[in-house]
Tab-separated table of C-alpha atoms in Angstrom:
chain	number	residue	atom	x	y	z
A	1	MET	CA	27.603	-42.780	35.236
A	2	PRO	CA	28.968	-40.367	32.583
A	3	LEU	CA	28.769	-41.538	28.986
A	4	ARG	CA	32.046	-42.522	27.324
A	5	ASN	CA	33.154	-39.940	24.781
A	6	PRO	CA	32.719	-41.680	21.404
A	7	LEU	CA	35.906	-40.087	20.091
A	8	PHE	CA	37.928	-42.142	22.586
A	9	ASP	CA	35.779	-45.277	22.418
A	10	LEU	CA	37.708	-48.396	21.377
A	11	THR	CA	34.820	-50.844	21.602
A	12	GLY	CA	35.179	-53.611	19.037
A	13	ARG	CA	38.830	-52.890	18.358
A	14	VAL	CA	41.885	-55.042	19.010
A	15	ALA	CA	45.074	-53.626	20.489
A	16	VAL	CA	48.507	-55.243	20.723
A	17	VAL	CA	50.785	-54.116	23.556
A	18	THR	CA	54.391	-55.267	23.799
A	19	GLY	CA	56.259	-55.147	27.081
A	20	ALA	CA	52.882	-55.777	28.713
A	21	SER	CA	54.077	-57.812	31.704
A	22	SER	CA	55.150	-54.897	33.901
A	23	GLY	CA	55.479	-51.163	34.300
A	24	LEU	CA	53.944	-48.813	31.789
A	25	GLY	CA	52.986	-51.711	29.522
A	26	VAL	CA	50.477	-52.881	32.134
A	27	THR	CA	49.087	-49.353	32.438
A	28	PHE	CA	48.703	-49.124	28.663
A	29	ALA	CA	47.025	-52.529	28.323
A	30	GLU	CA	44.543	-51.929	31.112
A	31	ALA	CA	43.699	-48.450	29.833
A	32	LEU	CA	42.966	-49.751	26.333
A	33	ALA	CA	40.755	-52.481	27.784
A	34	ALA	CA	38.905	-49.933	29.939
A	35	ALA	CA	38.220	-47.950	26.751
A	36	GLY	CA	36.590	-51.034	25.213
A	37	ALA	CA	39.390	-52.782	23.322
A	38	ASP	CA	40.298	-56.451	23.381
A	39	VAL	CA	44.005	-56.673	24.114
A	40	VAL	CA	46.862	-58.887	22.976
A	41	LEU	CA	49.526	-58.930	25.679
A	42	ALA	CA	53.091	-59.663	24.624
A	43	ALA	CA	56.273	-59.971	26.698
A	44	ARG	CA	58.826	-62.602	27.681
A	45	ARG	CA	57.346	-63.458	31.105
A	46	ALA	CA	54.270	-65.572	30.450
A	47	ASP	CA	53.264	-65.812	34.108
A	48	ARG	CA	53.151	-62.044	34.490
A	49	LEU	CA	51.135	-61.720	31.284
A	50	ARG	CA	48.542	-64.109	32.638
A	51	GLU	CA	48.069	-61.953	35.732
A	52	VAL	CA	47.365	-58.899	33.577
A	53	ALA	CA	45.060	-60.892	31.294
A	54	THR	CA	43.015	-62.099	34.257
A	55	ARG	CA	42.319	-58.543	35.379
A	56	ILE	CA	41.330	-57.502	31.860
A	57	GLU	CA	39.004	-60.477	31.457
A	58	GLU	CA	37.409	-59.758	34.818
A	59	GLY	CA	36.558	-56.339	33.377
A	60	GLY	CA	34.688	-57.942	30.494
A	61	ARG	CA	37.238	-57.697	27.668
A	62	ARG	CA	39.093	-60.442	25.841
A	63	ALA	CA	42.819	-60.834	26.506
A	64	LEU	CA	45.244	-62.986	24.533
A	65	THR	CA	48.699	-63.638	25.983
A	66	VAL	CA	51.593	-64.286	23.623
A	67	PRO	CA	55.073	-64.844	25.078
A	68	CYS	CA	57.401	-62.918	22.800
A	69	ASP	CA	60.990	-61.708	22.728
A	70	VAL	CA	60.962	-58.734	20.354
A	71	THR	CA	64.630	-59.260	19.484
A	72	ASP	CA	63.579	-62.428	17.603
A	73	PRO	CA	61.843	-61.470	14.330
A	74	ASP	CA	60.242	-64.914	14.059
A	75	GLN	CA	58.572	-64.502	17.453
A	76	VAL	CA	57.389	-61.028	16.492
A	77	GLU	CA	55.876	-62.345	13.272
A	78	ALA	CA	54.157	-65.122	15.222
A	79	LEU	CA	52.755	-62.505	17.620
A	80	ALA	CA	51.232	-60.503	14.778
A	81	GLU	CA	49.830	-63.623	13.133
A	82	ARG	CA	48.213	-64.922	16.330
A	83	ALA	CA	46.703	-61.528	17.121
A	84	ALA	CA	45.163	-61.193	13.663
A	85	SER	CA	44.001	-64.793	13.337
A	86	GLU	CA	42.641	-65.358	16.853
A	87	LEU	CA	41.047	-61.959	17.443
A	88	GLY	CA	40.272	-61.210	13.806
A	89	ARG	CA	42.077	-57.902	13.335
A	90	ILE	CA	44.642	-55.467	14.737
A	91	ASP	CA	43.527	-51.867	15.099
A	92	VAL	CA	46.088	-50.503	17.558
A	93	LEU	CA	49.716	-51.315	18.311
A	94	VAL	CA	51.541	-49.946	21.333
A	95	ALA	CA	55.206	-50.758	20.673
A	96	ASN	CA	56.331	-50.430	24.256
A	97	ALA	CA	58.892	-53.197	24.872
A	98	GLY	CA	62.187	-51.738	26.028
A	99	ALA	CA	65.215	-52.310	28.240
A	100	VAL	CA	68.246	-50.512	29.643
A	101	PRO	CA	70.993	-53.158	29.524
A	102	GLU	CA	73.671	-50.507	30.123
A	103	GLY	CA	72.176	-49.764	33.505
A	104	PHE	CA	73.901	-46.794	35.106
A	105	ALA	CA	77.215	-47.279	33.298
A	106	LEU	CA	78.858	-44.036	32.224
A	107	PRO	CA	79.222	-43.566	28.447
A	108	GLU	CA	82.993	-44.080	28.452
A	109	ARG	CA	82.554	-47.410	30.233
A	110	VAL	CA	79.657	-49.057	28.384
A	111	PRO	CA	80.746	-52.481	27.028
A	112	HIS	CA	80.076	-53.088	23.364
A	113	GLU	CA	77.838	-56.081	24.040
A	114	LEU	CA	75.548	-54.028	26.305
A	115	PHE	CA	75.328	-51.219	23.741
A	116	GLU	CA	74.417	-53.723	21.041
A	117	ARG	CA	71.852	-55.467	23.232
A	118	SER	CA	70.138	-52.166	23.996
A	119	VAL	CA	69.866	-51.345	20.303
A	120	ARG	CA	68.497	-54.808	19.551
A	121	VAL	CA	65.692	-54.464	22.094
A	122	ASN	CA	64.780	-50.804	21.852
A	123	LEU	CA	65.357	-50.085	18.184
A	124	ILE	CA	65.396	-53.305	16.170
A	125	GLY	CA	62.728	-54.965	18.319
A	126	THR	CA	60.399	-51.981	17.957
A	127	TRP	CA	61.071	-51.794	14.235
A	128	SER	CA	60.296	-55.504	13.763
A	129	THR	CA	57.057	-55.123	15.720
A	130	CYS	CA	55.916	-52.086	13.741
A	131	GLN	CA	56.709	-53.811	10.458
A	132	ALA	CA	54.990	-57.103	11.279
A	133	VAL	CA	51.832	-55.462	12.615
A	134	GLY	CA	51.978	-52.672	10.049
A	135	ARG	CA	51.774	-55.111	7.142
A	136	ARG	CA	48.473	-56.416	8.481
A	137	MET	CA	47.147	-52.929	9.099
A	138	LEU	CA	48.066	-51.897	5.568
A	139	ALA	CA	46.216	-54.893	4.174
A	140	ALA	CA	43.157	-53.861	6.198
A	141	GLY	CA	43.440	-50.195	5.234
A	142	SER	CA	43.515	-48.774	8.760
A	143	GLY	CA	45.365	-48.801	12.045
A	144	SER	CA	47.061	-46.706	14.688
A	145	ILE	CA	50.631	-47.436	15.772
A	146	ILE	CA	51.988	-45.816	18.928
A	147	VAL	CA	55.754	-46.009	19.300
A	148	VAL	CA	56.902	-45.548	22.893
A	149	SER	CA	60.072	-43.472	22.759
A	150	SER	CA	61.356	-41.219	25.566
A	151	TYR	CA	62.007	-37.582	26.306
A	152	THR	CA	65.686	-38.574	26.219
A	153	GLY	CA	65.305	-39.119	22.474
A	154	LEU	CA	64.591	-35.416	21.981
A	155	ALA	CA	68.018	-34.092	23.055
A	156	GLY	CA	71.229	-35.096	24.758
A	157	VAL	CA	70.927	-36.070	28.422
A	158	PRO	CA	74.286	-36.057	30.261
A	159	HIS	CA	75.653	-39.309	31.654
A	160	PHE	CA	72.566	-41.223	30.544
A	161	PRO	CA	72.711	-44.740	29.021
A	162	PRO	CA	73.917	-43.855	25.500
A	163	ALA	CA	72.509	-46.775	23.509
A	164	TYR	CA	69.103	-46.418	25.143
A	165	GLN	CA	69.058	-42.708	24.405
A	166	ALA	CA	70.269	-43.144	20.815
A	167	SER	CA	67.736	-45.890	20.108
A	168	LYS	CA	64.874	-43.785	21.500
A	169	ALA	CA	65.960	-40.907	19.261
A	170	ALA	CA	66.019	-43.252	16.272
A	171	LEU	CA	62.466	-44.347	17.074
A	172	LEU	CA	61.268	-40.778	16.584
A	173	ASN	CA	62.685	-40.790	13.056
A	174	ILE	CA	61.175	-44.215	12.360
A	175	THR	CA	57.827	-42.864	13.580
A	176	GLN	CA	58.009	-40.024	11.076
A	177	GLN	CA	59.271	-42.242	8.261
A	178	LEU	CA	56.491	-44.783	8.696
A	179	ALA	CA	53.906	-42.024	9.082
A	180	VAL	CA	54.740	-40.521	5.699
A	181	SER	CA	55.109	-43.952	4.084
A	182	TRP	CA	51.892	-45.520	5.343
A	183	GLY	CA	49.495	-42.604	5.726
A	184	ASP	CA	48.179	-42.993	2.177
A	185	ARG	CA	46.883	-46.452	3.146
A	186	GLY	CA	45.142	-45.478	6.340
A	187	VAL	CA	47.800	-46.360	8.905
A	188	ARG	CA	48.756	-43.631	11.366
A	189	VAL	CA	52.030	-43.731	13.299
A	190	ASN	CA	52.697	-41.464	16.274
A	191	ALA	CA	55.066	-41.537	19.243
A	192	LEU	CA	54.798	-41.040	22.971
A	193	ALA	CA	57.874	-39.575	24.652
A	194	PRO	CA	57.434	-40.129	28.401
A	195	GLY	CA	59.570	-38.482	31.008
A	196	TRP	CA	60.204	-40.063	34.406
A	197	PHE	CA	57.506	-42.404	35.676
A	198	PRO	CA	57.748	-45.071	38.374
A	199	SER	CA	58.093	-48.539	36.881
A	200	GLU	CA	60.059	-51.723	37.293
A	201	MET	CA	62.722	-50.230	35.019
A	202	THR	CA	63.105	-46.922	36.869
A	203	ASP	CA	62.273	-47.628	40.512
A	204	ALA	CA	65.834	-48.293	41.670
A	205	VAL	CA	67.181	-45.076	40.171
A	206	MET	CA	64.229	-42.956	41.289
A	207	ALA	CA	64.689	-44.239	44.844
A	208	ALA	CA	68.087	-42.521	45.065
A	209	PRO	CA	67.460	-39.131	46.741
A	210	ALA	CA	70.044	-37.252	44.678
A	211	PHE	CA	68.682	-38.519	41.391
A	212	ARG	CA	65.046	-38.008	42.408
A	213	ALA	CA	65.867	-34.414	43.310
A	214	ARG	CA	67.380	-33.946	39.859
A	215	ILE	CA	64.288	-35.394	38.170
A	216	ASP	CA	61.967	-33.125	40.123
A	217	SER	CA	64.072	-30.012	39.611
A	218	GLN	CA	64.286	-30.484	35.832
A	219	ALA	CA	60.534	-30.857	35.313
A	220	ALA	CA	58.570	-27.629	34.906
A	221	LEU	CA	55.844	-29.213	37.044
A	222	GLY	CA	58.394	-30.023	39.734
A	223	ARG	CA	57.798	-33.763	39.993
A	224	ALA	CA	57.911	-37.116	38.258
A	225	GLY	CA	54.766	-38.394	36.582
A	226	ASP	CA	52.063	-40.795	37.694
A	227	PRO	CA	51.540	-43.649	35.174
A	228	GLN	CA	47.848	-42.757	34.942
A	229	GLU	CA	48.900	-39.409	33.470
A	230	LEU	CA	49.936	-41.303	30.337
A	231	VAL	CA	46.461	-42.752	29.803
A	232	GLY	CA	44.940	-39.639	28.244
A	233	PRO	CA	47.709	-39.171	25.645
A	234	LEU	CA	47.658	-42.919	24.920
A	235	LEU	CA	43.919	-42.995	24.256
A	236	LEU	CA	44.185	-39.848	22.153
A	237	LEU	CA	46.667	-41.522	19.808
A	238	ALA	CA	44.915	-44.911	19.837
A	239	SER	CA	41.453	-43.600	19.031
A	240	ASP	CA	39.596	-41.584	16.424
A	241	ALA	CA	40.243	-38.487	18.528
A	242	SER	CA	43.598	-38.253	16.695
A	243	SER	CA	42.276	-39.112	13.241
A	244	TYR	CA	44.233	-36.218	11.678
A	245	MET	CA	47.458	-36.870	13.599
A	246	THR	CA	50.337	-38.870	12.191
A	247	GLY	CA	54.083	-38.468	12.545
A	248	ALA	CA	53.559	-36.569	15.809
A	249	VAL	CA	55.645	-36.864	18.951
A	250	VAL	CA	53.716	-36.268	22.170
A	251	ALA	CA	56.056	-35.495	25.080
A	252	VAL	CA	54.523	-36.401	28.445
A	253	ASP	CA	57.344	-35.303	30.720
A	254	GLY	CA	56.072	-32.537	32.985
A	255	GLY	CA	57.859	-29.965	30.832
A	256	THR	CA	61.343	-31.459	31.191
A	257	SER	CA	62.035	-31.347	27.455
A	258	ALA	CA	60.803	-27.737	27.223
A	259	SER	CA	63.900	-26.337	28.930
A	260	VAL	CA	67.206	-25.428	27.322
A	261	GLY	CA	70.483	-26.531	28.879
A	262	ALA	CA	71.528	-29.275	31.261
A	263	ALA	CA	71.710	-28.853	35.021
A	264	PRO	CA	75.147	-29.462	36.621
A	265	TYR	CA	75.937	-33.072	37.496
A	266	GLY	CA	77.310	-33.170	41.029
A	267	GLU	CA	79.747	-35.537	42.700
A	268	GLU	CA	76.921	-37.196	44.649
A	269	LEU	CA	75.349	-38.297	41.373
A	270	PHE	CA	78.635	-39.625	40.023
A	271	GLY	CA	79.026	-41.502	43.288
A	272	LEU	CA	75.661	-43.114	42.669
A	273	HIS	CA	76.870	-44.432	39.298
A	274	ALA	CA	79.954	-45.900	40.943
A	275	ALA	CA	77.939	-47.475	43.737
A	276	VAL	CA	75.374	-49.280	41.607
A	277	MET	CA	77.425	-50.466	38.634
A	278	PRO	CA	79.810	-53.458	38.879
A	279	ALA	CA	83.333	-53.799	37.505
A	280	GLY	CA	83.991	-50.067	37.479
A	281	LEU	CA	81.372	-49.322	34.823
A	282	GLY	CA	80.138	-46.403	36.906
A	283	GLU	CA	83.595	-44.911	37.504
A	284	ARG	CA	84.160	-41.675	35.631
A	285	LEU	CA	87.352	-41.344	33.572
A	286	VAL	CA	89.126	-38.116	34.539
A	287	PRO	CA	92.443	-36.597	33.417
A	288	ALA	CA	95.483	-37.795	35.307
A	289	SER	CA	96.762	-35.251	37.809
A	290	GLY	CA	100.073	-33.578	37.181
């Protein structure tokens, strides 16, 4: 069996992962455990967290489950306190919890309450998590925070959920702001910007042939990603392998964000919006004829 590279070894460290009950959060949690970390799993669905914890414990690592809604600052603070008190420290945070409340609604149709909800989960929830865990890392004099943003935060993506996209862009600025604010006390803050990966959040959209063709055609590598292709970048940022990296944004998107310009958006894609969104939220507003 090949020896584990010590640069990526997380043995003896404690990692907190939010949004750990499904999708990429599960991939992140299991990858950190495989690298030697004990893992604190946080999400709203306690039963799903327990399933992930069981697999991690069967692999020989400790797993603590903490039901948590990141839109509630009190629950986030309780998460950080339990992680630090029950496992003794927090070395890594993967701020991954996210949602797309707007669904496939077109920008001109997004209701205010859905826009606000998206910002509360994706931006305010991530900020609260970074702050609560960051305070404990600062007191300890070390830590690595990984903010999970999106390639959509790097530039405008046409007809994409606007609040989700705006909040993911804001997370990149928060990553840089915290990096330059906390680096002098040993806390590094970097961001992952994934492209399209199969997950509970994306499966329905990626199953639509027209949209999947668009995803594949926009990526330089010609395809969507496999969740395991995020493990290497994750472990880089979580471990000592990135000891001189902070404030960085690592795009893992098959080259999608490397291109300039947006591909045309055809009528079949607009039809998909209309088909999947209720109450006309997917109907495009067009000028009146005549």
